[in-house]
């Protein structure tokens, strides 16, 4: 089996900043409620860009950071819950936008855990030698599927994209990955697509395709799987928690991260947090955070990080990554 190295990262968020104060003009809420219940201060909202536009910009930055040619990319996997269209896939649209003519492209949907599912899928193709250079993207324009009259969800989410380039390498960049799913919990975080309406169906009304969530159930699930996934992935990698330099959790709610940190007996300084600036961008939170850390110079050769995510499906996953770039 080949080794897999992460050789570049990139991210992009729409320019429009929407503060909690701005949100209080849309629904009956306040900066005090949003800040104290979630830690979110502002989010970016797309005015005229779709998911593939954000993804393509993040992808080009990752390719530049990896210092390879776009033609060298032979696989593109995009994680998204908010695609531009049912078909083509966001990965195919991004392929055209960036000119990655030699790539095989498809999307994965694992909601907020999507980037971890996509990265692990791409890694399998590289380990087996099927492909050499993969571009993995998490891109979301959640603002188009939010119910802007539901204050319990619309204040939580934002738009953004992050990307990573991985390649067949000499050093091991992905030390261990675990993924999980529980379809019985799908009802807790739901966004319906088009229902069956046709000349022969009983149903005549198209469903409203907006996100709905049982926040308390998702909160409990999130804390539980974050703690168990971090423990398991670190143990399975043969390392100990104290060997890990940073944990990059899915950025949904600071209280979820604090509760998990407490149960793991870790300080908050072990966790990278940027949700105050972006809110929850679902499949994009983890690659955006990895890119911010990379660009701030926090990732050095040998740095070990755990990325951990949870979300709709229900799904969850964690990976132990080792930075190999000098
Ligand atoms: O990527 C995974 C996605 N999801 C998550 O990670 C979300 C997990 N869940 C959460 O983060 C939290 O459950 C929430 C932030 C969604 C909600 O926090 P909470 O402390 O569980 O609040 P709650 O749902 O119990 O609501 C408390 C009160 C309610 O009022 P009453 O019934 O006590 O009078 C809500 O109506 O807060 C009210 N409320 C709001 N008030 C002002 C709900 N949303 C808002 C709002 N502004 N935006």
mmCIF file of C-alpha atoms and ligand atoms in Angstrom:
data_model
loop_
_atom_site.group_PDB
_atom_site.id
_atom_site.type_symbol
_atom_site.label_atom_id
_atom_site.label_comp_id
_atom_site.label_asym_id
_atom_site.label_seq_id
_atom_site.Cartn_x
_atom_site.Cartn_y
_atom_site.Cartn_z
ATOM 1 C CA UNK A 1 0.000 0.000 0.000
ATOM 2 C CA UNK A 2 1.241 3.512 -0.807
ATOM 3 C CA UNK A 3 1.607 6.282 1.768
ATOM 4 C CA UNK A 4 -0.632 9.340 1.465
ATOM 5 C CA UNK A 5 0.655 12.867 2.088
ATOM 6 C CA UNK A 6 -1.290 16.140 2.380
ATOM 7 C CA UNK A 7 0.669 18.574 0.217
ATOM 8 C CA UNK A 8 -1.578 21.624 -0.020
ATOM 9 C CA UNK A 9 -4.608 23.338 1.474
ATOM 10 C CA UNK A 10 -6.875 26.219 0.484
ATOM 11 C CA UNK A 11 -10.087 27.883 1.544
ATOM 12 C CA UNK A 12 -12.527 30.538 0.464
ATOM 13 C CA UNK A 13 -15.549 32.217 2.035
ATOM 14 C CA UNK A 14 -17.951 34.714 0.448
ATOM 15 C CA UNK A 15 -17.145 38.359 1.167
ATOM 16 C CA UNK A 16 -20.439 39.269 2.829
ATOM 17 C CA UNK A 17 -20.119 39.195 6.620
ATOM 18 C CA UNK A 18 -23.413 38.794 8.494
ATOM 19 C CA UNK A 19 -23.113 39.582 12.202
ATOM 20 C CA UNK A 20 -25.395 38.415 15.001
ATOM 21 C CA UNK A 21 -26.718 41.969 15.093
ATOM 22 C CA UNK A 22 -27.645 41.621 11.388
ATOM 23 C CA UNK A 23 -29.381 38.295 12.190
ATOM 24 C CA UNK A 24 -31.498 40.035 14.843
ATOM 25 C CA UNK A 25 -33.066 42.052 12.002
ATOM 26 C CA UNK A 26 -34.038 38.830 10.192
ATOM 27 C CA UNK A 27 -35.468 36.773 13.089
ATOM 28 C CA UNK A 28 -36.334 37.334 16.770
ATOM 29 C CA UNK A 29 -32.849 36.738 18.215
ATOM 30 C CA UNK A 30 -29.933 38.619 19.771
ATOM 31 C CA UNK A 31 -26.145 38.658 19.843
ATOM 32 C CA UNK A 32 -26.416 37.698 23.519
ATOM 33 C CA UNK A 33 -28.428 34.501 22.753
ATOM 34 C CA UNK A 34 -26.337 33.401 19.756
ATOM 35 C CA UNK A 35 -22.964 34.154 21.419
ATOM 36 C CA UNK A 36 -23.769 32.516 24.736
ATOM 37 C CA UNK A 37 -25.496 29.413 23.266
ATOM 38 C CA UNK A 38 -23.111 28.790 20.364
ATOM 39 C CA UNK A 39 -19.991 31.011 20.409
ATOM 40 C CA UNK A 40 -20.818 32.241 16.889
ATOM 41 C CA UNK A 41 -20.309 35.990 16.309
ATOM 42 C CA UNK A 42 -20.625 36.218 12.522
ATOM 43 C CA UNK A 43 -20.926 34.109 9.385
ATOM 44 C CA UNK A 44 -20.294 34.600 5.647
ATOM 45 C CA UNK A 45 -23.316 34.475 3.379
ATOM 46 C CA UNK A 46 -23.241 34.109 -0.405
ATOM 47 C CA UNK A 47 -24.823 36.893 -2.386
ATOM 48 C CA UNK A 48 -24.341 35.510 -5.900
ATOM 49 C CA UNK A 49 -21.953 32.529 -5.705
ATOM 50 C CA UNK A 50 -23.028 28.893 -5.723
ATOM 51 C CA UNK A 51 -21.345 25.918 -4.042
ATOM 52 C CA UNK A 52 -19.079 25.138 -7.015
ATOM 53 C CA UNK A 53 -17.875 28.775 -7.165
ATOM 54 C CA UNK A 54 -16.720 28.613 -3.545
ATOM 55 C CA UNK A 55 -15.269 25.120 -4.039
ATOM 56 C CA UNK A 56 -13.369 26.105 -7.193
ATOM 57 C CA UNK A 57 -11.743 29.094 -5.450
ATOM 58 C CA UNK A 58 -10.688 26.969 -2.470
ATOM 59 C CA UNK A 59 -9.425 24.265 -4.860
ATOM 60 C CA UNK A 60 -7.231 26.659 -6.865
ATOM 61 C CA UNK A 61 -5.685 27.952 -3.630
ATOM 62 C CA UNK A 62 -4.967 24.384 -2.493
ATOM 63 C CA UNK A 63 -3.385 23.488 -5.851
ATOM 64 C CA UNK A 64 -1.201 26.614 -5.678
ATOM 65 C CA UNK A 65 -0.204 25.747 -2.096
ATOM 66 C CA UNK A 66 0.636 22.184 -3.213
ATOM 67 C CA UNK A 67 2.799 23.596 -6.013
ATOM 68 C CA UNK A 68 1.520 21.187 -8.658
ATOM 69 C CA UNK A 69 -0.167 21.717 -12.020
ATOM 70 C CA UNK A 70 -3.934 21.464 -12.259
ATOM 71 C CA UNK A 71 -3.476 18.809 -14.980
ATOM 72 C CA UNK A 72 -1.717 16.603 -12.400
ATOM 73 C CA UNK A 73 -4.979 16.181 -10.450
ATOM 74 C CA UNK A 74 -6.452 12.796 -11.399
ATOM 75 C CA UNK A 75 -9.250 12.577 -8.804
ATOM 76 C CA UNK A 76 -11.657 15.205 -7.396
ATOM 77 C CA UNK A 77 -14.061 14.347 -4.588
ATOM 78 C CA UNK A 78 -16.355 17.063 -3.265
ATOM 79 C CA UNK A 79 -18.189 16.736 0.042
ATOM 80 C CA UNK A 80 -21.379 18.764 0.011
ATOM 81 C CA UNK A 81 -24.939 18.786 1.301
ATOM 82 C CA UNK A 82 -25.857 21.855 -0.723
ATOM 83 C CA UNK A 83 -24.929 21.025 -4.340
ATOM 84 C CA UNK A 84 -25.562 23.359 -7.297
ATOM 85 C CA UNK A 85 -27.642 20.613 -8.980
ATOM 86 C CA UNK A 86 -28.653 16.947 -8.746
ATOM 87 C CA UNK A 87 -26.487 16.448 -11.806
ATOM 88 C CA UNK A 88 -23.784 17.277 -12.731
ATOM 89 C CA UNK A 89 -21.980 16.746 -9.439
ATOM 90 C CA UNK A 90 -20.268 19.717 -7.806
ATOM 91 C CA UNK A 91 -16.954 17.911 -8.394
ATOM 92 C CA UNK A 92 -17.631 17.816 -12.175
ATOM 93 C CA UNK A 93 -18.626 21.506 -12.214
ATOM 94 C CA UNK A 94 -15.439 22.395 -10.315
ATOM 95 C CA UNK A 95 -13.423 20.246 -12.743
ATOM 96 C CA UNK A 96 -14.656 22.407 -15.615
ATOM 97 C CA UNK A 97 -14.154 25.678 -13.699
ATOM 98 C CA UNK A 98 -10.524 24.946 -12.795
ATOM 99 C CA UNK A 99 -9.619 23.000 -15.965
ATOM 100 C CA UNK A 100 -8.656 19.742 -14.225
ATOM 101 C CA UNK A 101 -9.210 17.801 -17.434
ATOM 102 C CA UNK A 102 -7.456 14.614 -16.291
ATOM 103 C CA UNK A 103 -9.546 14.086 -13.159
ATOM 104 C CA UNK A 104 -12.285 11.597 -12.316
ATOM 105 C CA UNK A 105 -14.918 13.494 -10.315
ATOM 106 C CA UNK A 106 -17.736 12.693 -7.927
ATOM 107 C CA UNK A 107 -19.453 13.985 -4.772
ATOM 108 C CA UNK A 108 -20.049 12.406 -1.379
ATOM 109 C CA UNK A 109 -22.829 13.345 1.012
ATOM 110 C CA UNK A 110 -22.133 12.786 4.684
ATOM 111 C CA UNK A 111 -23.345 16.223 5.826
ATOM 112 C CA UNK A 112 -20.982 17.841 8.329
ATOM 113 C CA UNK A 113 -18.750 14.729 8.371
ATOM 114 C CA UNK A 114 -18.486 14.918 4.570
ATOM 115 C CA UNK A 115 -14.897 16.125 4.305
ATOM 116 C CA UNK A 116 -13.633 13.293 6.516
ATOM 117 C CA UNK A 117 -15.575 10.735 4.440
ATOM 118 C CA UNK A 118 -14.251 12.288 1.205
ATOM 119 C CA UNK A 119 -10.647 12.507 2.412
ATOM 120 C CA UNK A 120 -10.683 8.909 3.568
ATOM 121 C CA UNK A 121 -12.247 7.775 0.262
ATOM 122 C CA UNK A 122 -9.619 9.635 -1.773
ATOM 123 C CA UNK A 123 -6.878 8.181 0.443
ATOM 124 C CA UNK A 124 -8.037 4.622 -0.365
ATOM 125 C CA UNK A 125 -7.660 5.279 -4.106
ATOM 126 C CA UNK A 126 -4.156 6.618 -3.562
ATOM 127 C CA UNK A 127 -3.112 3.820 -1.202
ATOM 128 C CA UNK A 128 -4.076 1.216 -3.808
ATOM 129 C CA UNK A 129 -2.181 3.065 -6.536
ATOM 130 C CA UNK A 130 -5.311 3.767 -8.612
ATOM 131 C CA UNK A 131 -4.700 7.546 -8.587
ATOM 132 C CA UNK A 132 -1.735 9.796 -7.770
ATOM 133 C CA UNK A 133 -2.935 13.314 -6.903
ATOM 134 C CA UNK A 134 -6.380 13.872 -5.413
ATOM 135 C CA UNK A 135 -8.197 17.112 -4.713
ATOM 136 C CA UNK A 136 -10.650 16.810 -1.822
ATOM 137 C CA UNK A 137 -13.090 19.673 -1.318
ATOM 138 C CA UNK A 138 -15.726 20.512 1.302
ATOM 139 C CA UNK A 139 -18.024 23.205 -0.097
ATOM 140 C CA UNK A 140 -21.372 24.514 1.086
ATOM 141 C CA UNK A 141 -23.845 27.286 0.365
ATOM 142 C CA UNK A 142 -26.171 26.356 3.197
ATOM 143 C CA UNK A 143 -27.871 29.761 3.060
ATOM 144 C CA UNK A 144 -29.976 28.510 0.133
ATOM 145 C CA UNK A 145 -31.422 25.584 2.132
ATOM 146 C CA UNK A 146 -31.889 27.394 5.457
ATOM 147 C CA UNK A 147 -35.355 28.223 6.719
ATOM 148 C CA UNK A 148 -34.806 31.954 7.264
ATOM 149 C CA UNK A 149 -37.923 32.094 9.462
ATOM 150 C CA UNK A 150 -36.640 29.428 11.880
ATOM 151 C CA UNK A 151 -34.442 31.199 14.438
ATOM 152 C CA UNK A 152 -33.356 27.897 15.984
ATOM 153 C CA UNK A 153 -31.436 26.920 12.810
ATOM 154 C CA UNK A 154 -30.785 29.948 10.567
ATOM 155 C CA UNK A 155 -28.489 31.652 13.102
ATOM 156 C CA UNK A 156 -26.187 28.609 13.258
ATOM 157 C CA UNK A 157 -25.004 28.107 9.692
ATOM 158 C CA UNK A 158 -22.847 29.868 7.095
ATOM 159 C CA UNK A 159 -21.324 29.430 3.628
ATOM 160 C CA UNK A 160 -17.721 28.495 2.807
ATOM 161 C CA UNK A 161 -15.326 26.015 1.222
ATOM 162 C CA UNK A 162 -12.031 24.331 2.032
ATOM 163 C CA UNK A 163 -9.819 21.980 0.036
ATOM 164 C CA UNK A 164 -6.775 19.757 0.356
ATOM 165 C CA UNK A 165 -4.479 18.112 -2.191
ATOM 166 C CA UNK A 166 -3.184 14.666 -1.286
ATOM 167 C CA UNK A 167 -0.699 12.548 -3.192
ATOM 168 C CA UNK A 168 1.127 9.266 -3.198
ATOM 169 C CA UNK A 169 4.134 10.015 -0.992
ATOM 170 C CA UNK A 170 7.080 8.649 0.909
ATOM 171 C CA UNK A 171 5.896 9.583 4.391
ATOM 172 C CA UNK A 172 2.572 8.682 5.981
ATOM 173 C CA UNK A 173 0.231 11.657 6.379
ATOM 174 C CA UNK A 174 -2.907 9.721 7.335
ATOM 175 C CA UNK A 175 -2.146 7.548 10.333
ATOM 176 C CA UNK A 176 -5.661 6.259 11.032
ATOM 177 C CA UNK A 177 -9.288 6.929 10.113
ATOM 178 C CA UNK A 178 -12.603 5.784 11.549
ATOM 179 C CA UNK A 179 -16.053 6.459 10.123
ATOM 180 C CA UNK A 180 -19.529 5.765 11.480
ATOM 181 C CA UNK A 181 -23.176 6.049 10.471
ATOM 182 C CA UNK A 182 -26.575 5.577 12.144
ATOM 183 C CA UNK A 183 -29.467 6.021 9.734
ATOM 184 C CA UNK A 184 -32.016 5.671 12.546
ATOM 185 C CA UNK A 185 -31.043 9.186 13.679
ATOM 186 C CA UNK A 186 -31.582 10.770 10.252
ATOM 187 C CA UNK A 187 -34.751 12.501 11.444
ATOM 188 C CA UNK A 188 -32.815 14.664 13.914
ATOM 189 C CA UNK A 189 -31.116 16.705 11.182
ATOM 190 C CA UNK A 190 -33.091 16.712 7.980
ATOM 191 C CA UNK A 191 -33.290 18.527 4.660
ATOM 192 C CA UNK A 192 -35.709 16.886 2.204
ATOM 193 C CA UNK A 193 -35.045 16.920 -1.542
ATOM 194 C CA UNK A 194 -37.885 16.797 -4.073
ATOM 195 C CA UNK A 195 -40.611 14.329 -3.084
ATOM 196 C CA UNK A 196 -42.391 12.000 -5.506
ATOM 197 C CA UNK A 197 -44.746 14.229 -7.488
ATOM 198 C CA UNK A 198 -45.696 13.052 -10.991
ATOM 199 C CA UNK A 199 -48.879 12.594 -13.060
ATOM 200 C CA UNK A 200 -49.392 9.155 -11.426
ATOM 201 C CA UNK A 201 -48.465 9.936 -7.812
ATOM 202 C CA UNK A 202 -50.826 10.499 -4.911
ATOM 203 C CA UNK A 203 -48.689 13.436 -3.743
ATOM 204 C CA UNK A 204 -49.342 16.642 -5.698
ATOM 205 C CA UNK A 205 -47.405 19.235 -3.624
ATOM 206 C CA UNK A 206 -43.644 19.700 -3.797
ATOM 207 C CA UNK A 207 -41.993 19.522 -0.344
ATOM 208 C CA UNK A 208 -40.211 22.472 1.198
ATOM 209 C CA UNK A 209 -36.472 21.704 0.908
ATOM 210 C CA UNK A 210 -35.187 23.398 4.054
ATOM 211 C CA UNK A 211 -33.023 22.283 6.975
ATOM 212 C CA UNK A 212 -34.780 21.299 10.200
ATOM 213 C CA UNK A 213 -33.045 20.061 13.322
ATOM 214 C CA UNK A 214 -33.698 18.722 16.806
ATOM 215 C CA UNK A 215 -30.893 20.747 18.373
ATOM 216 C CA UNK A 216 -30.892 19.024 21.765
ATOM 217 C CA UNK A 217 -30.697 15.505 20.282
ATOM 218 C CA UNK A 218 -27.904 16.522 17.896
ATOM 219 C CA UNK A 219 -26.040 18.217 20.759
ATOM 220 C CA UNK A 220 -26.067 15.046 22.917
ATOM 221 C CA UNK A 221 -25.097 12.849 19.947
ATOM 222 C CA UNK A 222 -22.298 15.273 18.994
ATOM 223 C CA UNK A 223 -20.622 15.281 22.397
ATOM 224 C CA UNK A 224 -20.882 11.480 22.689
ATOM 225 C CA UNK A 225 -19.390 10.669 19.267
ATOM 226 C CA UNK A 226 -16.725 13.365 19.452
ATOM 227 C CA UNK A 227 -15.384 11.885 22.671
ATOM 228 C CA UNK A 228 -15.619 8.238 21.575
ATOM 229 C CA UNK A 229 -14.219 8.902 18.061
ATOM 230 C CA UNK A 230 -11.216 10.880 19.320
ATOM 231 C CA UNK A 231 -10.386 8.185 21.894
ATOM 232 C CA UNK A 232 -10.771 5.336 19.401
ATOM 233 C CA UNK A 233 -8.896 6.853 16.468
ATOM 234 C CA UNK A 234 -5.947 7.852 18.661
ATOM 235 C CA UNK A 235 -5.824 4.427 20.319
ATOM 236 C CA UNK A 236 -6.111 2.613 16.950
ATOM 237 C CA UNK A 237 -3.230 4.696 15.578
ATOM 238 C CA UNK A 238 -0.991 3.400 18.360
ATOM 239 C CA UNK A 239 -0.609 6.898 19.828
ATOM 240 C CA UNK A 240 -1.739 8.495 23.081
ATOM 241 C CA UNK A 241 -3.825 11.670 23.451
ATOM 242 C CA UNK A 242 -0.757 13.510 24.745
ATOM 243 C CA UNK A 243 1.020 12.784 21.417
ATOM 244 C CA UNK A 244 -1.575 14.870 19.544
ATOM 245 C CA UNK A 245 -0.652 18.520 18.968
ATOM 246 C CA UNK A 246 -4.091 19.820 17.937
ATOM 247 C CA UNK A 247 -7.641 18.594 17.650
ATOM 248 C CA UNK A 248 -9.623 20.179 14.817
ATOM 249 C CA UNK A 249 -13.283 19.518 15.564
ATOM 250 C CA UNK A 250 -16.267 20.202 13.339
ATOM 251 C CA UNK A 251 -17.164 23.824 14.108
ATOM 252 C CA UNK A 252 -20.819 23.704 15.142
ATOM 253 C CA UNK A 253 -21.054 25.030 18.695
ATOM 254 C CA UNK A 254 -18.372 26.033 21.219
ATOM 255 C CA UNK A 255 -20.402 24.345 23.989
ATOM 256 C CA UNK A 256 -20.144 20.984 22.170
ATOM 257 C CA UNK A 257 -16.350 21.380 21.942
ATOM 258 C CA UNK A 258 -16.081 22.476 25.597
ATOM 259 C CA UNK A 259 -18.196 19.522 26.777
ATOM 260 C CA UNK A 260 -16.046 17.067 24.780
ATOM 261 C CA UNK A 261 -12.820 18.671 26.053
ATOM 262 C CA UNK A 262 -14.023 18.289 29.643
ATOM 263 C CA UNK A 263 -14.891 14.615 29.187
ATOM 264 C CA UNK A 264 -11.475 14.003 27.578
ATOM 265 C CA UNK A 265 -9.796 15.961 30.412
ATOM 266 C CA UNK A 266 -8.156 18.246 27.846
ATOM 267 C CA UNK A 267 -7.774 22.027 27.918
ATOM 268 C CA UNK A 268 -9.443 24.143 25.232
ATOM 269 C CA UNK A 269 -5.970 25.158 23.994
ATOM 270 C CA UNK A 270 -5.736 21.669 22.439
ATOM 271 C CA UNK A 271 -8.674 22.509 20.152
ATOM 272 C CA UNK A 272 -8.585 24.785 17.096
ATOM 273 C CA UNK A 273 -11.713 26.947 17.007
ATOM 274 C CA UNK A 274 -12.786 29.455 14.347
ATOM 275 C CA UNK A 275 -16.575 29.047 14.503
ATOM 276 C CA UNK A 276 -16.911 32.591 15.861
ATOM 277 C CA UNK A 277 -16.035 33.868 12.355
ATOM 278 C CA UNK A 278 -17.911 31.433 10.093
ATOM 279 C CA UNK A 279 -20.659 29.643 12.037
ATOM 280 C CA UNK A 280 -21.293 26.057 10.984
ATOM 281 C CA UNK A 281 -20.340 25.582 7.313
ATOM 282 C CA UNK A 282 -21.050 21.824 7.470
ATOM 283 C CA UNK A 283 -18.641 19.897 5.187
ATOM 284 C CA UNK A 284 -16.391 22.957 4.901
ATOM 285 C CA UNK A 285 -15.574 23.598 8.569
ATOM 286 C CA UNK A 286 -12.716 21.099 8.862
ATOM 287 C CA UNK A 287 -10.808 21.894 5.631
ATOM 288 C CA UNK A 288 -11.208 25.639 6.293
ATOM 289 C CA UNK A 289 -9.753 25.156 9.791
ATOM 290 C CA UNK A 290 -6.866 22.986 8.508
ATOM 291 C CA UNK A 291 -6.069 25.648 5.888
ATOM 292 C CA UNK A 292 -6.119 28.458 8.476
ATOM 293 C CA UNK A 293 -3.723 26.500 10.666
ATOM 294 C CA UNK A 294 -1.476 25.762 7.684
ATOM 295 C CA UNK A 295 -1.355 29.403 6.606
ATOM 296 C CA UNK A 296 -0.687 30.587 10.170
ATOM 297 C CA UNK A 297 2.342 28.286 10.259
ATOM 298 C CA UNK A 298 0.927 26.089 13.037
ATOM 299 C CA UNK A 299 1.536 22.877 11.068
ATOM 300 C CA UNK A 300 5.184 21.802 10.945
ATOM 301 C CA UNK A 301 6.711 18.586 9.685
ATOM 302 C CA UNK A 302 5.764 15.941 12.270
ATOM 303 C CA UNK A 303 2.802 17.869 13.770
ATOM 304 C CA UNK A 304 0.030 15.417 14.621
ATOM 305 C CA UNK A 305 -3.604 16.480 14.445
ATOM 306 C CA UNK A 306 -6.920 14.784 14.941
ATOM 307 C CA UNK A 307 -9.807 15.951 12.773
ATOM 308 C CA UNK A 308 -13.200 14.911 14.116
ATOM 309 C CA UNK A 309 -16.667 15.491 12.706
ATOM 310 C CA UNK A 310 -20.326 14.629 13.247
ATOM 311 C CA UNK A 311 -23.566 15.505 11.543
ATOM 312 C CA UNK A 312 -26.603 14.543 9.496
ATOM 313 C CA UNK A 313 -27.130 10.963 8.523
ATOM 314 C CA UNK A 314 -26.342 10.582 11.330
ATOM 315 C CA UNK A 315 -22.634 10.309 10.527
ATOM 316 C CA UNK A 316 -19.381 10.755 12.377
ATOM 317 C CA UNK A 317 -15.684 10.251 11.738
ATOM 318 C CA UNK A 318 -12.170 11.035 12.895
ATOM 319 C CA UNK A 319 -8.668 10.870 11.435
ATOM 320 C CA UNK A 320 -5.184 11.134 12.877
ATOM 321 C CA UNK A 321 -3.159 13.205 10.409
ATOM 322 C CA UNK A 322 0.563 13.840 10.431
ATOM 323 C CA UNK A 323 1.907 16.906 8.672
ATOM 324 C CA UNK A 324 4.716 15.758 6.369
ATOM 325 C CA UNK A 325 5.427 18.955 4.426
ATOM 326 C CA UNK A 326 8.776 20.551 5.315
HETATM 327 O O1 LIG B 1 -23.365 20.131 12.332
HETATM 328 C C1 LIG B 1 -24.223 19.591 13.265
HETATM 329 C C2 LIG B 1 -25.328 20.551 13.366
HETATM 330 N N1 LIG B 1 -25.924 20.855 14.536
HETATM 331 C C3 LIG B 1 -25.435 21.071 15.779
HETATM 332 O O2 LIG B 1 -24.334 20.826 16.137
HETATM 333 C C4 LIG B 1 -26.409 21.654 16.740
HETATM 334 C C5 LIG B 1 -26.435 21.001 18.096
HETATM 335 N N2 LIG B 1 -27.323 21.721 18.986
HETATM 336 C C6 LIG B 1 -27.054 22.958 19.453
HETATM 337 O O3 LIG B 1 -26.027 23.521 19.140
HETATM 338 C C7 LIG B 1 -28.023 23.591 20.426
HETATM 339 O O4 LIG B 1 -29.001 22.647 20.772
HETATM 340 C C8 LIG B 1 -28.699 24.848 19.829
HETATM 341 C C9 LIG B 1 -27.706 25.996 19.721
HETATM 342 C C10 LIG B 1 -29.313 24.568 18.466
HETATM 343 C C11 LIG B 1 -29.828 25.317 20.754
HETATM 344 O O5 LIG B 1 -29.310 25.562 22.057
HETATM 345 P P1 LIG B 1 -30.094 25.040 23.335
HETATM 346 O O6 LIG B 1 -29.375 25.522 24.517
HETATM 347 O O7 LIG B 1 -30.275 23.546 23.170
HETATM 348 O O8 LIG B 1 -31.462 25.812 23.230
HETATM 349 P P2 LIG B 1 -32.938 25.224 23.093
HETATM 350 O O9 LIG B 1 -33.160 24.631 21.742
HETATM 351 O O10 LIG B 1 -33.224 24.383 24.290
HETATM 352 O O11 LIG B 1 -33.791 26.556 23.176
HETATM 353 C C12 LIG B 1 -33.829 27.337 24.361
HETATM 354 C C13 LIG B 1 -34.707 28.551 24.116
HETATM 355 C C14 LIG B 1 -36.081 28.203 23.549
HETATM 356 O O12 LIG B 1 -37.025 29.039 24.175
HETATM 357 P P3 LIG B 1 -37.950 28.490 25.368
HETATM 358 O O13 LIG B 1 -38.720 27.348 24.757
HETATM 359 O O14 LIG B 1 -37.008 28.068 26.448
HETATM 360 O O15 LIG B 1 -38.801 29.690 25.708
HETATM 361 C C15 LIG B 1 -35.972 28.556 22.094
HETATM 362 O O16 LIG B 1 -37.219 28.939 21.524
HETATM 363 O O17 LIG B 1 -34.109 29.437 23.176
HETATM 364 C C16 LIG B 1 -35.055 29.756 22.150
HETATM 365 N N3 LIG B 1 -34.318 30.005 20.915
HETATM 366 C C17 LIG B 1 -33.817 31.221 20.597
HETATM 367 N N4 LIG B 1 -33.885 32.406 21.221
HETATM 368 C C18 LIG B 1 -33.268 33.452 20.642
HETATM 369 C C19 LIG B 1 -33.967 29.105 19.957
HETATM 370 N N5 LIG B 1 -33.258 29.743 19.006
HETATM 371 C C20 LIG B 1 -33.154 31.043 19.376
HETATM 372 C C21 LIG B 1 -32.521 32.168 18.817
HETATM 373 N N6 LIG B 1 -32.589 33.340 19.486
HETATM 374 N N7 LIG B 1 -31.824 32.104 17.653
#
